[in-house]
Each structure stands twice: as structure tokens, then as C-alpha cells.
């Protein structure tokens, strides 16, 4: 009976796979290969979501998540993070699933789990956001990256073409929420890689329509997606870096985040190595090390959140290495 209930729960709360089709979303199709890649990413996200929704425990779900092909495993963990957060916030459900995941194999996928939590925030009523488990004061901002991606992916007209921003975003509640839209923009930028179908000309043209003060964060998100999800050849990536112009340091910063997210669990793929060499001027292991070593190790005093200090330090490192110019 318990297994039947878990299966029913999975079917009820798992989004329909048709929602990940580029034709359904109305996204640009560069070619069949790029379309298949992006749709597989969506399929693997939903697979991870379903595994987590149906499992009795995160440890049980992880046995199946670890069987996902390495190129797509992180996306499955991202989907699992969304499912865990929704289950944690659901009345009468057993809480603590996000925490249990992060204490297990999910620790290696911590960045993707936090992003998945942000997907859950986009689907949950705001009154339930108090149940969100995002304890790390630095990494919790990644939840808003996930939130921004979700909104741009599913509410593309409003968040991409109309460039909507919530003037009073209510999270987090510790006085730093004024920075929230910056991180949401990074998630929107990541989604633009999907909206533009990995076509660098289309993605750059979408970014160019946003106000200038938002473009650096959008390029950071797009650089992350181009490095983690991939989907573009080396010459295309070089063109993307050229189109980024003064935002190349932000492009490199996003790429370094993606490198760390793949290096940490041992999921580096050749396309990621090409991307970090183009955007950062270094292999993914070095880009990941720069990202990790740039983390603030002390509480940051002042108006700039530690997460933004981290991002600025990473961007400055690549400028100082000479591989990226401002």
C-alpha cells in the first residue's frame, strides 16, 4: 500500500514531460542536435523529480539517481531537489528531505539541490516558503537562481520579453532581499540559453533587449548554462564571448560556477572543458578551484551580500589571469 501511495504521489506532483519540449515552450530551435540535448535535459530533470517523489527516503532515490548518465545526472539531482522541497513544504508530508539529501550523496550535488529548491519556490504558495530548507547563508542564493530559471522558462513572455521584475521580492527575510532580483536575473540568463536554443546570436540578442544594468547577471547565467548544459561548438562559444563584450568577466564567473558544479561530483564532460577554456582561459578543474578558493570565509560586513562578493572575486581572478578582459 505504501508503494502504491508513493507511486500515486509521483504521478500527481510530477510535471508533464510535454512541458519540456521546445515546440511546447515556443523556444528557438537552432538544429535537431541542440533541440534533442535541451529536451533530454528537461526529461532527466523530471526523471530525477519522479525518483525523489516516489522514494521513501533520499538515500533510496539516490540509488536510482546515480544510474543517470553522467552528462545529465546533475539535472536529475536538480529535479530531485525540487521534489524534496515540495514534499518538505506539503502539509502532512514527512519533512527533512532536503536536509537528508544534503547529508548524503546530494552533498556532491549541493549546487544543483539548492537550484532545485528554487524551482519548488516558484511552484509553492509564498505562505509555504517559510518551510524552505536552505541553511547555507552563501549557497541559499542559488535557490533564487532556480526560481529565476523557472519563471523565464515557464513564464517566458513576462520574464523574458516583458523583462518583469518583482519590485518587492519577499525572500530572504533577513534584510538582504534587495539583492534578490540580481540572482533571479542570473537564473533568467541561464534560461535564456534554453529559450535561445543554444544559438549564441539569439541568446545575445535577447540579453541586449534588457536594461544595461541587468546584462552582466544575464551573461553570468548564460555562461553557466553554456558550460554546464553545453550545446554549442567551440567557434560558437568564442563568438558568444565576443558578443558579451564588457560582460566577459561575468560570463567567465558563470562558467566557473558550472565547472565547480561538475568537478565536485566528478561529472566533467568534454564540452565543459571546451567552454571553460574559451570563457575562462583555463581547464574546468582550475576554474572550479578558483571558484572554490574565492569563497568568503568570514561574514561580510556592509551592504553587499557575501554571494555577490564571491562572484566579484571570481570575475576579478579571471581578469587578473589575463584570459578575460573588461
mmCIF file of C-alpha atoms in Angstrom:
data_model
loop_
_atom_site.group_PDB
_atom_site.id
_atom_site.type_symbol
_atom_site.label_atom_id
_atom_site.label_comp_id
_atom_site.label_asym_id
_atom_site.label_seq_id
_atom_site.Cartn_x
_atom_site.Cartn_y
_atom_site.Cartn_z
ATOM 1 C CA UNK A 1 0.000 0.000 0.000
ATOM 2 C CA UNK A 2 2.836 2.417 0.858
ATOM 3 C CA UNK A 3 4.460 1.761 -2.509
ATOM 4 C CA UNK A 4 1.155 2.391 -4.262
ATOM 5 C CA UNK A 5 0.717 5.693 -2.427
ATOM 6 C CA UNK A 6 4.244 6.808 -3.338
ATOM 7 C CA UNK A 7 3.608 5.954 -6.992
ATOM 8 C CA UNK A 8 0.349 7.901 -6.916
ATOM 9 C CA UNK A 9 2.113 10.839 -5.257
ATOM 10 C CA UNK A 10 4.738 10.822 -8.013
ATOM 11 C CA UNK A 11 2.116 10.926 -10.764
ATOM 12 C CA UNK A 12 0.189 13.712 -9.074
ATOM 13 C CA UNK A 13 3.081 16.109 -8.427
ATOM 14 C CA UNK A 14 5.409 15.376 -11.367
ATOM 15 C CA UNK A 15 5.139 17.933 -14.211
ATOM 16 C CA UNK A 16 4.197 16.557 -17.635
ATOM 17 C CA UNK A 17 7.171 15.815 -19.878
ATOM 18 C CA UNK A 18 5.451 17.679 -22.735
ATOM 19 C CA UNK A 19 6.242 20.894 -20.839
ATOM 20 C CA UNK A 20 9.942 20.395 -21.635
ATOM 21 C CA UNK A 21 9.509 20.237 -25.413
ATOM 22 C CA UNK A 22 10.905 23.260 -27.235
ATOM 23 C CA UNK A 23 7.864 23.323 -29.503
ATOM 24 C CA UNK A 24 5.585 23.464 -26.459
ATOM 25 C CA UNK A 25 7.583 26.290 -24.959
ATOM 26 C CA UNK A 26 7.937 28.166 -28.243
ATOM 27 C CA UNK A 27 11.733 28.321 -27.882
ATOM 28 C CA UNK A 28 14.151 28.832 -30.757
ATOM 29 C CA UNK A 29 15.418 25.668 -32.449
ATOM 30 C CA UNK A 30 18.988 26.009 -33.718
ATOM 31 C CA UNK A 31 19.176 22.482 -35.062
ATOM 32 C CA UNK A 32 17.957 18.989 -34.230
ATOM 33 C CA UNK A 33 21.014 18.152 -32.127
ATOM 34 C CA UNK A 34 20.606 21.192 -29.865
ATOM 35 C CA UNK A 35 16.872 20.554 -29.578
ATOM 36 C CA UNK A 36 17.441 16.935 -28.556
ATOM 37 C CA UNK A 37 20.042 17.965 -25.972
ATOM 38 C CA UNK A 38 17.818 20.558 -24.308
ATOM 39 C CA UNK A 39 14.814 18.270 -24.322
ATOM 40 C CA UNK A 40 16.887 15.471 -22.793
ATOM 41 C CA UNK A 41 17.969 17.876 -20.055
ATOM 42 C CA UNK A 42 14.295 18.514 -19.303
ATOM 43 C CA UNK A 43 13.496 14.811 -19.381
ATOM 44 C CA UNK A 44 16.311 13.992 -16.962
ATOM 45 C CA UNK A 45 15.199 16.780 -14.627
ATOM 46 C CA UNK A 46 11.724 15.247 -14.497
ATOM 47 C CA UNK A 47 13.181 11.768 -14.087
ATOM 48 C CA UNK A 48 15.062 12.914 -11.004
ATOM 49 C CA UNK A 49 11.956 14.666 -9.746
ATOM 50 C CA UNK A 50 9.934 11.462 -10.131
ATOM 51 C CA UNK A 51 12.592 9.320 -8.415
ATOM 52 C CA UNK A 52 12.624 11.663 -5.421
ATOM 53 C CA UNK A 53 8.847 11.989 -5.254
ATOM 54 C CA UNK A 54 8.337 8.228 -5.255
ATOM 55 C CA UNK A 55 11.169 7.171 -2.970
ATOM 56 C CA UNK A 56 10.687 6.517 0.731
ATOM 57 C CA UNK A 57 13.937 8.344 1.520
ATOM 58 C CA UNK A 58 16.505 10.464 -0.356
ATOM 59 C CA UNK A 59 19.002 7.606 0.059
ATOM 60 C CA UNK A 60 16.635 5.305 -1.808
ATOM 61 C CA UNK A 61 16.193 7.885 -4.564
ATOM 62 C CA UNK A 62 19.961 8.335 -4.844
ATOM 63 C CA UNK A 63 20.432 4.684 -5.766
ATOM 64 C CA UNK A 64 18.484 5.442 -8.954
ATOM 65 C CA UNK A 65 19.820 8.970 -9.459
ATOM 66 C CA UNK A 66 23.375 7.629 -9.562
ATOM 67 C CA UNK A 67 22.412 5.477 -12.577
ATOM 68 C CA UNK A 68 21.564 8.531 -14.708
ATOM 69 C CA UNK A 69 24.180 9.132 -17.457
ATOM 70 C CA UNK A 70 26.917 11.389 -16.096
ATOM 71 C CA UNK A 71 26.253 14.213 -18.550
ATOM 72 C CA UNK A 72 22.684 14.545 -17.252
ATOM 73 C CA UNK A 73 22.967 13.351 -13.651
ATOM 74 C CA UNK A 74 23.196 16.840 -12.207
ATOM 75 C CA UNK A 75 19.907 17.808 -13.837
ATOM 76 C CA UNK A 76 18.277 14.761 -12.253
ATOM 77 C CA UNK A 77 19.544 15.871 -8.839
ATOM 78 C CA UNK A 78 18.179 19.343 -9.562
ATOM 79 C CA UNK A 79 14.763 17.814 -10.202
ATOM 80 C CA UNK A 80 15.115 15.762 -7.041
ATOM 81 C CA UNK A 81 15.875 18.937 -5.083
ATOM 82 C CA UNK A 82 12.629 20.434 -6.329
ATOM 83 C CA UNK A 83 10.657 17.347 -5.293
ATOM 84 C CA UNK A 84 12.281 17.214 -1.845
ATOM 85 C CA UNK A 85 11.484 20.889 -1.199
ATOM 86 C CA UNK A 86 7.874 20.476 -2.288
ATOM 87 C CA UNK A 87 7.474 17.418 -0.078
ATOM 88 C CA UNK A 88 9.059 19.254 2.855
ATOM 89 C CA UNK A 89 6.540 22.070 2.468
ATOM 90 C CA UNK A 90 3.497 19.893 1.843
ATOM 91 C CA UNK A 91 1.150 19.628 4.854
ATOM 92 C CA UNK A 92 1.157 16.160 6.467
ATOM 93 C CA UNK A 93 4.232 15.094 4.474
ATOM 94 C CA UNK A 94 7.415 13.968 6.202
ATOM 95 C CA UNK A 95 9.791 16.918 6.352
ATOM 96 C CA UNK A 96 13.576 16.973 6.283
ATOM 97 C CA UNK A 97 14.086 15.516 2.814
ATOM 98 C CA UNK A 98 16.274 18.362 1.515
ATOM 99 C CA UNK A 99 18.406 18.146 4.666
ATOM 100 C CA UNK A 100 18.682 14.371 4.368
ATOM 101 C CA UNK A 101 19.720 14.642 0.735
ATOM 102 C CA UNK A 102 22.424 17.200 1.522
ATOM 103 C CA UNK A 103 23.695 14.919 4.278
ATOM 104 C CA UNK A 104 24.030 12.055 1.792
ATOM 105 C CA UNK A 105 25.123 11.787 -1.811
ATOM 106 C CA UNK A 106 23.360 15.064 -2.523
ATOM 107 C CA UNK A 107 26.297 16.827 -0.865
ATOM 108 C CA UNK A 108 28.313 16.375 -4.069
ATOM 109 C CA UNK A 109 25.393 17.930 -5.955
ATOM 110 C CA UNK A 110 24.741 20.677 -3.402
ATOM 111 C CA UNK A 111 24.598 23.443 -6.018
ATOM 112 C CA UNK A 112 22.001 21.594 -8.079
ATOM 113 C CA UNK A 113 19.944 20.697 -4.999
ATOM 114 C CA UNK A 114 19.750 24.354 -3.975
ATOM 115 C CA UNK A 115 18.741 25.362 -7.500
ATOM 116 C CA UNK A 116 16.030 22.700 -7.402
ATOM 117 C CA UNK A 117 14.742 24.203 -4.156
ATOM 118 C CA UNK A 118 14.233 27.424 -6.110
ATOM 119 C CA UNK A 119 12.087 25.590 -8.644
ATOM 120 C CA UNK A 120 9.912 24.482 -5.736
ATOM 121 C CA UNK A 121 9.609 28.072 -4.529
ATOM 122 C CA UNK A 122 8.224 29.027 -7.933
ATOM 123 C CA UNK A 123 5.531 26.345 -7.629
ATOM 124 C CA UNK A 124 4.671 26.728 -3.942
ATOM 125 C CA UNK A 125 2.405 29.409 -2.438
ATOM 126 C CA UNK A 126 4.582 32.038 -0.788
ATOM 127 C CA UNK A 127 2.964 31.323 2.547
ATOM 128 C CA UNK A 128 4.833 27.979 2.475
ATOM 129 C CA UNK A 129 8.250 29.498 1.754
ATOM 130 C CA UNK A 130 8.939 29.529 5.490
ATOM 131 C CA UNK A 131 9.264 25.744 5.210
ATOM 132 C CA UNK A 132 12.045 26.001 2.624
ATOM 133 C CA UNK A 133 15.287 24.437 3.846
ATOM 134 C CA UNK A 134 18.241 26.470 2.568
ATOM 135 C CA UNK A 135 20.517 26.765 5.606
ATOM 136 C CA UNK A 136 23.793 27.849 3.994
ATOM 137 C CA UNK A 137 23.805 31.688 4.013
ATOM 138 C CA UNK A 138 26.018 31.727 0.926
ATOM 139 C CA UNK A 139 24.522 28.950 -1.194
ATOM 140 C CA UNK A 140 20.891 29.774 -0.403
ATOM 141 C CA UNK A 141 21.058 32.426 -3.119
ATOM 142 C CA UNK A 142 21.237 29.593 -5.636
ATOM 143 C CA UNK A 143 17.587 28.918 -4.835
ATOM 144 C CA UNK A 144 16.761 32.267 -6.403
ATOM 145 C CA UNK A 145 18.800 31.306 -9.462
ATOM 146 C CA UNK A 146 16.499 28.288 -9.735
ATOM 147 C CA UNK A 147 13.453 30.487 -9.190
ATOM 148 C CA UNK A 148 14.550 32.838 -11.974
ATOM 149 C CA UNK A 149 15.196 29.964 -14.358
ATOM 150 C CA UNK A 150 11.741 28.529 -13.704
ATOM 151 C CA UNK A 151 9.999 31.848 -14.274
ATOM 152 C CA UNK A 152 11.844 32.567 -17.519
ATOM 153 C CA UNK A 153 11.309 29.002 -18.740
ATOM 154 C CA UNK A 154 7.601 28.742 -17.965
ATOM 155 C CA UNK A 155 6.579 32.416 -17.992
ATOM 156 C CA UNK A 156 8.774 33.470 -20.880
ATOM 157 C CA UNK A 157 6.597 36.279 -22.180
ATOM 158 C CA UNK A 158 6.504 38.012 -18.810
ATOM 159 C CA UNK A 159 10.048 37.430 -17.576
ATOM 160 C CA UNK A 160 11.993 37.451 -20.852
ATOM 161 C CA UNK A 161 10.104 39.508 -23.404
ATOM 162 C CA UNK A 162 8.451 41.891 -20.931
ATOM 163 C CA UNK A 163 11.506 41.772 -18.611
ATOM 164 C CA UNK A 164 9.432 41.681 -15.445
ATOM 165 C CA UNK A 165 10.990 42.147 -12.010
ATOM 166 C CA UNK A 166 9.152 41.877 -8.702
ATOM 167 C CA UNK A 167 9.638 45.270 -7.016
ATOM 168 C CA UNK A 168 9.195 43.808 -3.512
ATOM 169 C CA UNK A 169 10.544 40.278 -3.640
ATOM 170 C CA UNK A 170 9.940 38.846 -0.143
ATOM 171 C CA UNK A 171 12.817 36.377 0.323
ATOM 172 C CA UNK A 172 15.112 36.032 2.184
ATOM 173 C CA UNK A 173 13.718 37.792 5.229
ATOM 174 C CA UNK A 174 16.971 38.915 6.809
ATOM 175 C CA UNK A 175 17.245 42.330 5.193
ATOM 176 C CA UNK A 176 19.192 41.223 2.112
ATOM 177 C CA UNK A 177 16.200 40.695 -0.192
ATOM 178 C CA UNK A 178 17.044 43.863 -2.132
ATOM 179 C CA UNK A 179 19.708 41.761 -3.846
ATOM 180 C CA UNK A 180 17.212 39.052 -4.822
ATOM 181 C CA UNK A 181 16.483 40.344 -8.321
ATOM 182 C CA UNK A 182 20.189 40.238 -9.157
ATOM 183 C CA UNK A 183 20.289 36.490 -8.517
ATOM 184 C CA UNK A 184 16.923 35.933 -10.184
ATOM 185 C CA UNK A 185 18.435 37.588 -13.264
ATOM 186 C CA UNK A 186 21.260 35.080 -13.178
ATOM 187 C CA UNK A 187 18.642 32.324 -13.332
ATOM 188 C CA UNK A 188 16.853 34.130 -16.146
ATOM 189 C CA UNK A 189 20.152 34.324 -18.013
ATOM 190 C CA UNK A 190 20.607 30.585 -17.573
ATOM 191 C CA UNK A 191 17.126 30.024 -19.001
ATOM 192 C CA UNK A 192 17.943 32.242 -21.977
ATOM 193 C CA UNK A 193 20.388 29.554 -23.129
ATOM 194 C CA UNK A 194 17.312 27.306 -23.453
ATOM 195 C CA UNK A 195 14.946 29.979 -24.788
ATOM 196 C CA UNK A 196 17.540 30.788 -27.461
ATOM 197 C CA UNK A 197 18.095 27.107 -28.244
ATOM 198 C CA UNK A 198 21.885 27.392 -27.564
ATOM 199 C CA UNK A 199 22.131 29.775 -30.536
ATOM 200 C CA UNK A 200 24.612 32.383 -29.311
ATOM 201 C CA UNK A 201 23.356 35.078 -31.665
ATOM 202 C CA UNK A 202 19.775 34.625 -30.451
ATOM 203 C CA UNK A 203 20.774 34.457 -26.782
ATOM 204 C CA UNK A 204 22.863 37.622 -27.069
ATOM 205 C CA UNK A 205 20.073 39.449 -28.877
ATOM 206 C CA UNK A 206 17.668 38.534 -26.063
ATOM 207 C CA UNK A 207 20.113 39.847 -23.457
ATOM 208 C CA UNK A 208 20.647 43.058 -25.444
ATOM 209 C CA UNK A 209 16.939 43.892 -25.079
ATOM 210 C CA UNK A 210 17.240 44.060 -21.290
ATOM 211 C CA UNK A 211 18.302 47.265 -19.493
ATOM 212 C CA UNK A 212 22.065 47.609 -19.430
ATOM 213 C CA UNK A 213 22.340 47.217 -15.656
ATOM 214 C CA UNK A 214 20.864 43.713 -15.893
ATOM 215 C CA UNK A 215 23.052 42.342 -18.668
ATOM 216 C CA UNK A 216 26.063 41.329 -16.573
ATOM 217 C CA UNK A 217 23.966 38.993 -14.453
ATOM 218 C CA UNK A 218 22.209 37.632 -17.534
ATOM 219 C CA UNK A 219 25.536 36.842 -19.197
ATOM 220 C CA UNK A 220 26.730 35.168 -15.993
ATOM 221 C CA UNK A 221 23.708 32.866 -16.067
ATOM 222 C CA UNK A 222 24.068 32.162 -19.768
ATOM 223 C CA UNK A 223 27.752 31.389 -19.310
ATOM 224 C CA UNK A 224 26.848 28.898 -16.604
ATOM 225 C CA UNK A 225 24.316 27.176 -18.859
ATOM 226 C CA UNK A 226 26.650 27.165 -21.854
ATOM 227 C CA UNK A 227 29.274 25.421 -19.708
ATOM 228 C CA UNK A 228 27.048 23.032 -17.762
ATOM 229 C CA UNK A 229 24.304 22.138 -20.247
ATOM 230 C CA UNK A 230 26.584 22.835 -23.234
ATOM 231 C CA UNK A 231 25.139 22.603 -26.760
ATOM 232 C CA UNK A 232 27.484 24.896 -28.716
ATOM 233 C CA UNK A 233 30.691 24.247 -30.636
ATOM 234 C CA UNK A 234 33.959 25.978 -29.789
ATOM 235 C CA UNK A 235 33.637 28.558 -32.555
ATOM 236 C CA UNK A 236 30.133 29.410 -31.349
ATOM 237 C CA UNK A 237 31.373 29.832 -27.783
ATOM 238 C CA UNK A 238 34.137 32.132 -28.968
ATOM 239 C CA UNK A 239 31.533 34.192 -30.783
ATOM 240 C CA UNK A 240 29.427 34.294 -27.605
ATOM 241 C CA UNK A 241 32.413 35.615 -25.632
ATOM 242 C CA UNK A 242 32.909 38.247 -28.331
ATOM 243 C CA UNK A 243 29.257 39.259 -28.161
ATOM 244 C CA UNK A 244 29.456 39.522 -24.367
ATOM 245 C CA UNK A 245 31.928 42.390 -24.757
ATOM 246 C CA UNK A 246 32.309 44.208 -21.436
ATOM 247 C CA UNK A 247 30.439 41.393 -19.658
ATOM 248 C CA UNK A 248 33.090 38.774 -20.362
ATOM 249 C CA UNK A 249 34.195 38.681 -16.685
ATOM 250 C CA UNK A 250 30.623 37.816 -15.686
ATOM 251 C CA UNK A 251 30.474 35.207 -18.439
ATOM 252 C CA UNK A 252 33.658 33.660 -17.006
ATOM 253 C CA UNK A 253 32.261 33.768 -13.470
ATOM 254 C CA UNK A 254 29.159 31.846 -14.516
ATOM 255 C CA UNK A 255 31.321 29.357 -16.375
ATOM 256 C CA UNK A 256 33.437 28.819 -13.259
ATOM 257 C CA UNK A 257 30.317 28.123 -11.196
ATOM 258 C CA UNK A 258 29.322 25.499 -13.752
ATOM 259 C CA UNK A 259 32.804 23.989 -13.678
ATOM 260 C CA UNK A 260 32.697 23.618 -9.899
ATOM 261 C CA UNK A 261 29.231 22.052 -10.116
ATOM 262 C CA UNK A 262 30.621 19.401 -12.499
ATOM 263 C CA UNK A 263 34.056 18.915 -10.952
ATOM 264 C CA UNK A 264 32.767 18.402 -7.387
ATOM 265 C CA UNK A 265 30.738 15.235 -8.219
ATOM 266 C CA UNK A 266 33.165 14.090 -10.935
ATOM 267 C CA UNK A 267 30.853 14.758 -13.887
ATOM 268 C CA UNK A 268 33.089 16.787 -16.200
ATOM 269 C CA UNK A 269 32.361 16.202 -19.884
ATOM 270 C CA UNK A 270 34.470 17.284 -22.897
ATOM 271 C CA UNK A 271 32.070 20.086 -23.817
ATOM 272 C CA UNK A 272 32.522 21.624 -20.375
ATOM 273 C CA UNK A 273 36.291 21.610 -20.801
ATOM 274 C CA UNK A 274 35.968 23.422 -24.118
ATOM 275 C CA UNK A 275 33.662 26.025 -22.577
ATOM 276 C CA UNK A 276 35.883 26.859 -19.600
ATOM 277 C CA UNK A 277 38.937 27.164 -21.839
ATOM 278 C CA UNK A 278 37.028 29.618 -24.063
ATOM 279 C CA UNK A 279 35.316 31.636 -21.321
ATOM 280 C CA UNK A 280 37.888 31.385 -18.502
ATOM 281 C CA UNK A 281 41.110 30.588 -20.316
ATOM 282 C CA UNK A 282 41.709 27.564 -18.045
ATOM 283 C CA UNK A 283 40.569 23.901 -17.788
ATOM 284 C CA UNK A 284 37.475 23.145 -15.664
ATOM 285 C CA UNK A 285 39.470 21.853 -12.686
ATOM 286 C CA UNK A 286 41.339 25.158 -12.406
ATOM 287 C CA UNK A 287 38.170 27.190 -12.941
ATOM 288 C CA UNK A 288 36.483 25.186 -10.178
ATOM 289 C CA UNK A 289 39.452 25.711 -7.871
ATOM 290 C CA UNK A 290 39.349 29.467 -8.459
ATOM 291 C CA UNK A 291 35.639 29.467 -7.688
ATOM 292 C CA UNK A 292 36.092 27.457 -4.501
ATOM 293 C CA UNK A 293 39.082 29.438 -3.267
ATOM 294 C CA UNK A 294 37.279 32.733 -3.871
ATOM 295 C CA UNK A 295 34.556 31.939 -1.341
ATOM 296 C CA UNK A 296 34.377 34.419 1.525
ATOM 297 C CA UNK A 297 35.493 32.648 4.708
ATOM 298 C CA UNK A 298 34.329 35.418 7.020
ATOM 299 C CA UNK A 299 30.941 37.124 7.417
ATOM 300 C CA UNK A 300 30.767 40.079 5.053
ATOM 301 C CA UNK A 301 30.063 43.444 6.624
ATOM 302 C CA UNK A 302 28.229 46.090 4.615
ATOM 303 C CA UNK A 303 25.510 46.247 2.014
ATOM 304 C CA UNK A 304 26.954 43.731 -0.480
ATOM 305 C CA UNK A 305 25.930 40.124 0.269
ATOM 306 C CA UNK A 306 28.703 37.543 0.546
ATOM 307 C CA UNK A 307 27.343 35.789 -2.544
ATOM 308 C CA UNK A 308 27.999 38.891 -4.662
ATOM 309 C CA UNK A 309 31.433 39.330 -3.106
ATOM 310 C CA UNK A 310 32.152 35.722 -4.114
ATOM 311 C CA UNK A 311 31.042 36.338 -7.693
ATOM 312 C CA UNK A 312 33.085 39.535 -7.981
ATOM 313 C CA UNK A 313 36.194 37.821 -6.661
ATOM 314 C CA UNK A 314 35.848 35.066 -9.246
ATOM 315 C CA UNK A 315 35.390 37.537 -12.104
ATOM 316 C CA UNK A 316 38.381 39.573 -10.917
ATOM 317 C CA UNK A 317 40.538 36.447 -10.766
ATOM 318 C CA UNK A 318 39.966 35.706 -14.437
ATOM 319 C CA UNK A 319 40.699 39.300 -15.377
ATOM 320 C CA UNK A 320 43.954 39.199 -13.410
ATOM 321 C CA UNK A 321 44.957 35.920 -15.088
ATOM 322 C CA UNK A 322 44.805 37.714 -18.412
ATOM 323 C CA UNK A 323 42.417 35.299 -20.077
ATOM 324 C CA UNK A 324 39.498 37.717 -19.788
ATOM 325 C CA UNK A 325 39.411 41.440 -20.458
ATOM 326 C CA UNK A 326 36.960 44.002 -19.171
#
